[in-house]
Amino acid sequence: MKIEKIKLNNFRIYKGSNEIDLRNKRQKNISLIAGKNGFGKTTFLTSLIWCFYGKLMAQVEDKYKQDIRNAGGYDAYLNTLLNRTVRDQNAETHILSVEIILEDLLIPSIPCKTVSIKRSYNFDSGKEDINILIDGDENELTKSVGYEVFINDFILPREIAKFFFFDAEKIVSLAEAKSKNELRSLSRAYSEVLGIKKYEELKKNLDSLLVKLKRRGVSELQQEKLTELLNVETELEKSIAHNEDKQLDLEAQVSLLKAKSDSLQEKLIREGNSITLEQLKELKVRRDELKEEAKNIKSSLKDLLDLTPLVIAGKHLNKLKEQLDKESNELYGAINDKLLSKELESFSQKLIKSLTSLNLATSAKKDIEQKIEDTLKQHHAQKKSDFSGEILLEFSEEKFREFEAILANIKTTFLSQFNSIVQKERTNKALLSRANGKIKQAEARKDNHLAKQFREEKVQADQKVRAFEEEKNKLFEELGALKMKLASHKKVRVEYEKNFNLVETDKKKYKVTQELLTKINNVIIKIKEEKKYSLQKSISLGLNKLMHKKQFIHNVRVNIIEDVMDIDLLDLNGNIIDKDSLSKGEQQLYATALLKALVDESGIKFPVFIDSPLQKFDKYHSQNIIQEFYPSISEQVVLFPLLEKELSEKEYELLKPNLGKTFLIENEEGVSHLKALPVNNLFKEFKKEKNVYTY
């Protein structure tokens, strides 16, 4: 299935008639619609969702549900869709419409070439119409099943539409699921894609039937008690719904405020040196790293400077060494001489004793003894004459050895270490100064009144974000308490209902319903178990294609426990990789691979529309996304990038082999229109615009 044409008429910023033809050659399956922020990229996607689903668009994504709620209901929301200029004009009719023409659509038993879906709204009459034509004519099938059912069953189920119309940034939230509620959302998405939802809805209906059968024939007193228990449950459910709605409102406000903060940051950047927000973040990280490095350098320098007085001493240290050498020889040499003298005296005494055995004459014996004594005296006198000075320092042997080591270090390594640290300090200082300068330039000078205004607005927005997030956390805690209370009441009610006696005629129905319920449960479990392996394989293949760090994520494991689904990323050793350790770009790659796997598992052939397609990706991953992901995700792909910010000319060249059609959203005096351009002329035309800012 492909989209042949899209026609917009007076839809919000698109005044009058706007038509684009998306038919491409088979090998060139990508179309690109580019335009600055505020020119209508998101509006274009909204128009398609509205055309297909009308008031049921709230079931597609929380964003639309929130928009409708904020407008004051669907009827009020419709009034916001008409182009303002047209609405303010005194025209005969104020009509908006969106028409989508599809081709290659397979409808069982009905051969067709094209299907046209046109939804319109008359602002004056307050009437909404939808018209579906098959090959230009009305068909009994669409009338008999109803237009909404036809679109849901034969075009695209609204439960999974968000996987075909998505913001590349927002899809990351699907991959970042951590809490049980978030994991349940992932499981619901998985169920919707696999077509399990219809079985789960049947399961709910059977559960309801069991409850109804149980409650028939109860006594008046039992009914009164049951009503009381059910009323408590109803009130708790209302409180839970109210809490969840408030959280959704806060999430929407936080999202808007964060977008405003980012926009103000980008305005600050433009007032400075026009670096990107991502580059500014990188600069700040680098600045903090340099500051930490500076601390380490100072610490090393301080340790080295403790030796500086010794270095300055210079020649005096050498004299000190000479004195210590002499004292060492005297003090520690004397000890050794004393020990040696004792040994010599002992030896001489033994020698003299041994002379008695030689029968020498008394005179000869006395001469020998005298010679030994004179030799010993001469030895002692020689040792005393070797040191002529006095003992000044009297270092212990340990202190002497320590001094020798310090002196050796000074003579050999001090200078090289000192020069190295000084050079590091100079380099660090220069880099830190450069980083701080760039940051200051990026955030604009303080004397710039416009920058000052932006800065103040950003601070206020950030403060509100923190306040809303704190409130949301409190609501989340309250929600947990309410759910626990509800679960407790339900348990009491279920136990109470066990005492009810079934009416005889309902016993058989109850038994059959229970059997069906068991079978449905088994079917759901079987489908999930069978499909999870193909999902694992699809995600793993997608990651290997997209990641530039090959084998970083070696395998994928899908875990399904009751209504909770979680996905583990495994390394080469089978260890779980913490998803928080992934960079923002890697997280989006994982989300992208998950999205493609879900689309593949759905088995539905429908065009894929991607807003902000390259947000958060670095140049390596962008190349893989362009060459591997976009051409393969669907037979027809429509991208909505911000030129030069998200999609550079270099990346555009990589896209060209698969690029069939390009369109530029132009805006004059607040009114947008779509302009078809040759593929080679897109950037040329884009650069011709005055005051082009890539934001």
CSV table of N, CA, C and O in Angstrom, one decimal, residues 255-295:
chain,number,residue,atom,x,y,z
A,255,SER,N,6.5,19.1,28.7
A,255,SER,CA,7.0,18.9,27.4
A,255,SER,C,7.1,20.3,26.6
A,255,SER,O,8.1,20.6,26.0
A,256,LEU,N,6.0,21.1,26.8
A,256,LEU,CA,6.0,22.4,26.1
A,256,LEU,C,7.1,23.3,26.7
A,256,LEU,O,7.7,24.1,26.0
A,257,LEU,N,7.2,23.3,28.0
A,257,LEU,CA,8.2,24.2,28.7
A,257,LEU,C,9.6,23.8,28.3
A,257,LEU,O,10.5,24.6,28.1
A,258,LYS,N,9.9,22.5,28.2
A,258,LYS,CA,11.2,22.0,27.8
A,258,LYS,C,11.5,22.4,26.4
A,258,LYS,O,12.6,22.8,26.1
A,259,ALA,N,10.5,22.3,25.5
A,259,ALA,CA,10.6,22.8,24.1
A,259,ALA,C,10.9,24.3,24.1
A,259,ALA,O,11.7,24.7,23.3
A,260,LYS,N,10.2,25.0,25.0
A,260,LYS,CA,10.4,26.5,25.0
A,260,LYS,C,11.8,26.8,25.5
A,260,LYS,O,12.5,27.6,25.0
A,261,SER,N,12.3,26.0,26.6
A,261,SER,CA,13.6,26.2,27.1
A,261,SER,C,14.7,25.9,26.0
A,261,SER,O,15.6,26.7,25.9
A,262,ASP,N,14.5,24.8,25.3
A,262,ASP,CA,15.4,24.5,24.2
A,262,ASP,C,15.4,25.6,23.1
A,262,ASP,O,16.5,26.0,22.6
A,263,SER,N,14.2,26.1,22.8
A,263,SER,CA,14.1,27.1,21.8
A,263,SER,C,14.8,28.4,22.2
A,263,SER,O,15.5,29.0,21.5
A,264,LEU,N,14.6,28.8,23.5
A,264,LEU,CA,15.3,29.9,24.1
A,264,LEU,C,16.8,29.8,24.1
A,264,LEU,O,17.6,30.7,23.8
A,265,GLN,N,17.2,28.5,24.4
A,265,GLN,CA,18.7,28.2,24.4
A,265,GLN,C,19.2,28.4,23.0
A,265,GLN,O,20.3,29.0,22.8
A,266,GLU,N,18.5,28.0,22.0
A,266,GLU,CA,18.9,28.1,20.6
A,266,GLU,C,19.0,29.6,20.2
A,266,GLU,O,19.8,30.0,19.4
A,267,LYS,N,18.0,30.4,20.7
A,267,LYS,CA,18.0,31.8,20.4
A,267,LYS,C,19.2,32.5,21.1
A,267,LYS,O,19.8,33.3,20.5
A,268,LEU,N,19.6,32.0,22.3
A,268,LEU,CA,20.8,32.5,22.9
A,268,LEU,C,22.0,32.2,22.1
A,268,LEU,O,22.9,33.0,21.9
A,269,ILE,N,22.0,31.0,21.6
A,269,ILE,CA,23.1,30.5,20.7
A,269,ILE,C,23.2,31.4,19.5
A,269,ILE,O,24.3,31.8,19.1
A,270,ARG,N,22.1,31.7,18.9
A,270,ARG,CA,22.1,32.5,17.7
A,270,ARG,C,22.6,33.9,17.9
A,270,ARG,O,23.2,34.6,17.1
A,271,GLU,N,22.3,34.4,19.2
A,271,GLU,CA,22.8,35.7,19.6
A,271,GLU,C,24.3,35.7,19.8
A,271,GLU,O,24.9,36.7,19.9
A,272,GLY,N,24.8,34.5,20.0
A,272,GLY,CA,26.3,34.3,20.3
A,272,GLY,C,27.0,34.0,19.0
A,272,GLY,O,27.1,34.7,18.0
A,273,ASN,N,27.5,32.7,18.9
A,273,ASN,CA,28.3,32.4,17.7
A,273,ASN,C,27.7,31.3,16.9
A,273,ASN,O,28.4,30.6,16.1
A,274,SER,N,26.4,31.0,17.1
A,274,SER,CA,25.7,30.1,16.2
A,274,SER,C,26.1,28.6,16.3
A,274,SER,O,25.8,27.9,15.4
A,275,ILE,N,26.7,28.2,17.4
A,275,ILE,CA,26.9,26.8,17.6
A,275,ILE,C,25.7,26.1,18.0
A,275,ILE,O,24.7,26.8,18.5
A,276,THR,N,25.6,24.8,17.7
A,276,THR,CA,24.3,24.1,18.0
A,276,THR,C,24.2,23.8,19.5
A,276,THR,O,25.2,23.9,20.3
A,277,LEU,N,23.0,23.5,19.9
A,277,LEU,CA,22.7,23.2,21.3
A,277,LEU,C,23.5,22.0,21.8
A,277,LEU,O,24.0,21.9,22.9
A,278,GLU,N,23.6,21.0,20.9
A,278,GLU,CA,24.4,19.8,21.2
A,278,GLU,C,25.8,20.1,21.4
A,278,GLU,O,26.5,19.6,22.3
A,279,GLN,N,26.4,21.0,20.5
A,279,GLN,CA,27.8,21.4,20.7
A,279,GLN,C,28.0,22.2,22.0
A,279,GLN,O,29.0,22.0,22.6
A,280,LEU,N,27.0,23.0,22.4
A,280,LEU,CA,27.1,23.7,23.6
A,280,LEU,C,27.1,22.7,24.8
A,280,LEU,O,27.9,22.9,25.7
A,281,LYS,N,26.3,21.7,24.8
A,281,LYS,CA,26.3,20.7,25.8
A,281,LYS,C,27.7,20.0,25.9
A,281,LYS,O,28.2,19.8,27.0
A,282,GLU,N,28.2,19.7,24.8
A,282,GLU,CA,29.5,19.0,24.7
A,282,GLU,C,30.6,19.9,25.2
A,282,GLU,O,31.5,19.5,25.9
A,283,LEU,N,30.5,21.2,24.9
A,283,LEU,CA,31.4,22.2,25.4
A,283,LEU,C,31.4,22.3,26.9
A,283,LEU,O,32.5,22.3,27.6
A,284,LYS,N,30.2,22.3,27.5
A,284,LYS,CA,30.1,22.3,29.0
A,284,LYS,C,30.7,21.1,29.7
A,284,LYS,O,31.3,21.2,30.7
A,285,VAL,N,30.4,19.9,29.0
A,285,VAL,CA,31.0,18.7,29.6
A,285,VAL,C,32.5,18.8,29.5
A,285,VAL,O,33.2,18.4,30.5
A,286,ARG,N,33.1,19.2,28.4
A,286,ARG,CA,34.5,19.4,28.2
A,286,ARG,C,35.1,20.4,29.2
A,286,ARG,O,36.2,20.1,29.8
A,287,ARG,N,34.4,21.5,29.4
A,287,ARG,CA,34.8,22.5,30.4
A,287,ARG,C,34.9,21.9,31.8
A,287,ARG,O,35.9,22.1,32.5
A,288,ASP,N,33.9,21.1,32.2
A,288,ASP,CA,34.0,20.4,33.5
A,288,ASP,C,35.1,19.5,33.6
A,288,ASP,O,35.7,19.3,34.7
A,289,GLU,N,35.4,18.8,32.5
A,289,GLU,CA,36.5,17.8,32.5
A,289,GLU,C,37.8,18.6,32.7
A,289,GLU,O,38.7,18.1,33.4
A,290,LEU,N,38.0,19.7,32.0
A,290,LEU,CA,39.2,20.5,32.1
A,290,LEU,C,39.4,21.1,33.5
A,290,LEU,O,40.5,21.2,34.0
A,291,LYS,N,38.3,21.5,34.1
A,291,LYS,CA,38.3,22.0,35.5
A,291,LYS,C,38.8,20.9,36.5
A,291,LYS,O,39.6,21.2,37.4
A,292,GLU,N,38.3,19.7,36.3
A,292,GLU,CA,38.8,18.6,37.1
A,292,GLU,C,40.3,18.3,36.9
A,292,GLU,O,41.0,18.0,37.8
A,293,GLU,N,40.6,18.3,35.6
A,293,GLU,CA,42.0,18.1,35.2
A,293,GLU,C,42.9,19.2,35.8
A,293,GLU,O,44.1,18.9,36.3
A,294,ALA,N,42.5,20.4,35.9
A,294,ALA,CA,43.2,21.5,36.5
A,294,ALA,C,43.5,21.3,37.9
A,294,ALA,O,44.6,21.6,38.4
A,295,LYS,N,42.5,20.8,38.7
A,295,LYS,CA,42.7,20.4,40.1
A,295,LYS,C,43.8,19.4,40.3
A,295,LYS,O,44.6,19.5,41.2
